[in-house]
Short mmCIF file of C-alpha atoms in Angstrom, two decimals:
data_model
loop_
_atom_site.label_atom_id
_atom_site.label_comp_id
_atom_site.label_asym_id
_atom_site.label_seq_id
_atom_site.Cartn_x
_atom_site.Cartn_y
_atom_site.Cartn_z
CA ALA A 11 49.73 -15.30 36.81
CA PHE A 12 52.74 -16.42 38.62
CA ARG A 13 55.85 -14.03 38.57
CA MET A 14 59.19 -14.42 40.34
CA GLY A 15 58.99 -13.15 43.75
CA SER A 16 55.61 -11.45 43.40
CA ARG A 17 53.41 -13.94 45.40
CA THR A 18 53.70 -14.31 48.95
CA GLY A 19 51.27 -17.07 49.36
CA CYS A 20 50.13 -15.60 52.73
CA GLY A 21 47.01 -14.07 53.57
CA ASP A 22 45.57 -14.33 50.09
CA ASP A 23 42.35 -14.51 51.98
CA ASP A 24 41.32 -15.31 55.52
CA SER A 25 40.78 -19.02 54.83
CA ASP A 26 44.39 -19.36 53.64
CA LEU A 27 45.62 -18.18 57.17
CA GLU A 28 43.13 -20.45 58.85
CA ARG A 29 44.09 -23.50 56.82
CA TRP A 30 47.77 -22.78 57.02
CA SER A 31 47.92 -22.61 60.92
CA GLY A 32 50.99 -24.23 62.14
CA GLU A 33 53.08 -23.03 59.19
CA ARG A 34 54.19 -19.37 59.71
CA CYS A 35 53.27 -16.88 57.24
CA ALA A 36 55.39 -13.96 58.62
CA GLY A 37 58.52 -13.59 60.59
CA ALA A 38 61.17 -16.29 60.21
CA VAL A 39 59.40 -18.06 57.12
CA SER A 40 59.11 -15.99 54.04
CA SER A 41 56.95 -17.24 51.17
CA GLU A 42 58.68 -15.16 48.60
CA VAL A 43 60.85 -17.02 46.06
CA ASN A 44 64.47 -16.01 46.48
CA VAL A 45 66.44 -17.28 43.53
CA ALA A 46 69.87 -16.06 44.92
CA ARG A 47 69.46 -18.19 47.85
CA ASP A 48 67.76 -21.12 46.21
CA LEU A 49 64.56 -20.76 48.32
CA TYR A 50 61.44 -21.67 46.50
CA PRO A 51 58.60 -21.96 49.09
CA HIS A 52 55.58 -23.93 47.87
CA CYS A 53 57.01 -24.41 44.50
CA ILE A 54 57.40 -27.14 41.95
CA VAL A 55 60.97 -26.52 40.55
CA TRP A 56 62.47 -27.81 37.39
CA THR A 57 66.06 -27.93 35.99
CA PRO A 58 67.06 -29.47 32.65
CA ILE A 59 68.82 -32.84 32.13
CA HIS A 60 71.37 -31.87 29.73
CA GLY A 61 71.32 -34.03 26.64
CA CYS A 62 67.85 -35.29 27.28
CA THR A 63 66.40 -31.86 27.54
CA TRP A 64 68.24 -30.58 24.47
CA CYS A 65 66.22 -32.92 22.24
CA PHE A 66 62.99 -32.95 24.17
CA PRO A 67 62.80 -29.52 26.01
CA PHE A 68 59.90 -30.48 28.26
CA ILE A 69 61.82 -33.38 29.96
CA GLY A 70 63.84 -32.46 33.00
CA HIS A 71 64.42 -33.10 36.76
CA MET A 72 61.77 -31.86 39.27
CA GLY A 73 61.59 -31.16 43.08
CA ILE A 74 59.20 -29.32 45.38
CA GLY A 75 59.72 -26.63 48.06
CA LYS A 76 58.72 -26.76 51.52
CA SER A 77 57.22 -23.67 53.16
CA SER A 78 60.62 -22.78 54.16
CA GLY A 79 61.75 -22.58 50.69
CA GLU A 80 64.13 -25.68 51.03
CA VAL A 81 63.78 -28.05 47.81
CA TYR A 82 63.30 -31.78 48.29
CA GLU A 83 63.92 -34.07 45.34
CA PHE A 84 64.01 -37.88 44.58
CA MET A 85 67.24 -39.23 43.17
CA GLY A 86 66.33 -42.91 43.19
CA MET A 87 66.80 -44.04 46.74
CA ALA A 88 64.18 -43.64 49.49
CA PRO A 89 63.70 -41.38 51.37
CA ALA A 90 63.55 -38.32 48.98
CA SER A 91 66.19 -36.01 50.21
CA LYS A 92 67.03 -32.25 50.54
CA ALA A 93 68.37 -30.91 47.41
CA PRO A 94 72.11 -29.67 47.31
CA SER A 95 72.93 -26.12 47.74
CA GLY A 96 72.88 -24.43 44.29
CA GLY A 97 69.76 -25.97 43.01
CA LEU A 98 68.87 -29.63 42.22
CA SER A 99 71.05 -32.47 41.70
CA PHE A 100 71.28 -31.89 37.93
CA GLY A 101 71.95 -28.21 38.17
CA PRO A 102 70.37 -24.92 39.33
CA VAL A 103 66.64 -24.38 39.22
CA CYS A 104 65.72 -22.90 35.89
CA ARG A 105 61.93 -22.87 36.17
CA TYR A 106 59.44 -23.01 39.00
CA VAL A 107 55.64 -22.79 39.53
CA GLN A 108 54.54 -21.31 42.90
CA LEU A 109 51.40 -22.89 44.37
CA ARG A 110 49.00 -21.69 46.90
CA PRO A 111 49.24 -23.37 50.30
CA GLY A 112 45.58 -22.45 50.77
CA LEU A 113 44.49 -25.13 48.49
CA VAL A 114 46.02 -27.83 50.70
CA THR A 115 42.96 -29.76 51.71
CA ARG A 116 44.44 -32.40 53.88
CA GLY A 117 46.98 -31.49 56.58
CA LEU A 118 49.66 -28.89 55.91
CA TRP A 119 52.02 -28.28 53.08
CA ASP A 120 55.15 -29.58 54.65
CA GLU A 121 53.27 -32.63 56.28
CA GLY A 122 52.37 -33.64 52.69
CA ILE A 123 55.92 -33.55 51.65
CA GLU A 124 57.09 -35.53 54.67
CA ARG A 125 54.46 -38.27 54.08
CA ALA A 126 55.57 -38.66 50.43
CA ARG A 127 59.37 -38.55 51.11
CA SER A 128 59.51 -42.31 52.05
CA SER A 129 56.79 -43.44 49.57
CA LEU A 130 58.98 -44.21 46.72
CA GLU A 131 61.85 -47.02 47.14
CA CYS A 132 63.95 -46.89 44.16
CA HIS A 133 64.13 -45.25 40.74
CA GLY A 134 62.16 -46.85 38.09
CA ALA A 135 62.96 -44.59 34.95
CA CYS A 136 59.48 -43.74 33.48
CA ILE A 137 57.88 -44.73 36.76
CA SER A 138 58.95 -43.93 40.34
CA ASN A 139 60.91 -41.00 39.44
CA CYS A 140 61.24 -37.26 40.52
CA HIS A 141 57.89 -36.41 38.79
CA THR A 142 56.15 -39.20 40.70
CA PHE A 143 57.58 -37.83 44.05
CA VAL A 144 56.33 -34.29 43.35
CA ALA A 145 52.92 -35.93 42.39
CA LEU A 146 52.70 -37.99 45.53
CA CYS A 147 53.40 -34.86 47.65
CA LEU A 148 50.46 -32.99 46.02
CA GLN A 149 48.41 -36.21 46.39
CA GLU A 150 49.27 -36.42 50.20
CA MET A 151 48.23 -32.92 50.80
CA ARG A 152 45.23 -33.35 48.49
CA TYR A 153 46.25 -30.13 46.74
CA ALA A 154 43.26 -28.43 45.24
CA GLY A 155 41.09 -31.20 46.38
CA VAL A 156 42.46 -33.58 43.70
CA PRO A 157 42.88 -37.06 45.21
CA CYS A 158 44.70 -38.58 42.24
CA TRP A 159 47.87 -36.52 41.44
CA GLY A 160 49.68 -39.97 40.95
CA TRP A 161 47.88 -40.39 37.84
CA LEU A 162 48.74 -36.84 36.68
CA THR A 163 52.52 -37.27 37.05
CA TYR A 164 53.62 -36.14 33.58
CA LEU A 165 50.97 -33.25 33.45
CA LEU A 166 53.27 -31.57 36.04
CA ALA A 167 55.98 -31.34 33.43
CA LEU A 168 53.74 -29.77 30.95
CA TRP A 169 52.40 -27.52 33.76
CA VAL A 170 55.96 -26.25 34.47
CA PHE A 171 56.80 -26.16 30.64
CA PHE A 172 53.90 -23.99 29.78
CA ALA A 173 53.24 -21.95 32.99
CA GLY A 174 56.38 -21.93 34.83
CA SER A 175 58.52 -18.79 35.62
CA PHE A 176 62.13 -18.70 34.63
CA THR A 177 64.56 -17.80 37.34
CA THR A 178 67.50 -15.86 35.72
CA GLY A 179 68.32 -14.79 32.21
CA GLY A 180 71.62 -16.86 32.32
CA ARG A 181 69.82 -20.09 33.36
CA THR A 182 67.10 -19.54 30.68
CA THR A 183 69.76 -19.04 28.07
CA ALA A 184 71.56 -22.25 29.13
CA TYR A 185 68.30 -24.11 28.74
CA ILE A 186 66.97 -22.67 25.64
CA VAL A 187 69.97 -22.22 23.37
CA PRO A 188 71.15 -25.90 23.42
CA SER A 189 67.54 -27.06 22.81
CA VAL A 190 67.04 -24.81 19.78
CA PHE A 191 70.23 -26.00 18.32
CA ALA A 192 69.50 -29.71 19.05
CA VAL A 193 65.91 -29.44 17.42
CA ALA A 194 67.22 -27.67 14.54
CA PHE A 195 69.87 -30.17 14.03
CA MET A 196 67.48 -33.05 14.20
CA CYS A 197 65.16 -31.38 11.84
CA TRP A 198 68.09 -30.73 9.44
CA MET A 199 69.03 -34.39 9.74
CA TYR A 200 65.60 -35.66 9.16
CA ARG A 201 65.19 -33.24 6.04
CA SER A 202 68.59 -34.26 4.49
CA SER A 203 67.77 -37.94 4.97
CA SER A 204 64.38 -37.83 3.46
CA GLY A 205 65.30 -35.68 0.33
#
């Protein structure tokens, strides 16, 4: 199970350290999530897109954290860039899933992100978007030995929706309360129009 700040991602076993050589597990680079400083090492991060997320609570904007915790996102123009301070371009990170760098089977975590950064040229709405960028990062590093993350793009959204940790109570409330009201309003409108 993933819990905020509980996993270090380092030294889970000896093979993690061997496979992760070149990216530091101790010292200057910490693998602990630090919400206050917006550092999410080895994480898929997510924030709501207000309006869209209210009606469809699993839809949002996604990015990926390097081993240092800096988050990168795709906003429509290549290359994908470092997210602004304070979260992602659509708002602060609300949810995250921290992954294990020991499951990278090709190169290093950060190398996979760098290779994927220039893979997308422009935003294509339902294709070539932020989810596609994160999937390409995982595909470049062959995360968990899976060579076809590009085909699993939207499963990432479901992964974060069902298994993601929330960052803070305030951010959770700002995400959940509007969604509950919007879904309740849509149900009420549907019911009143059919009755």
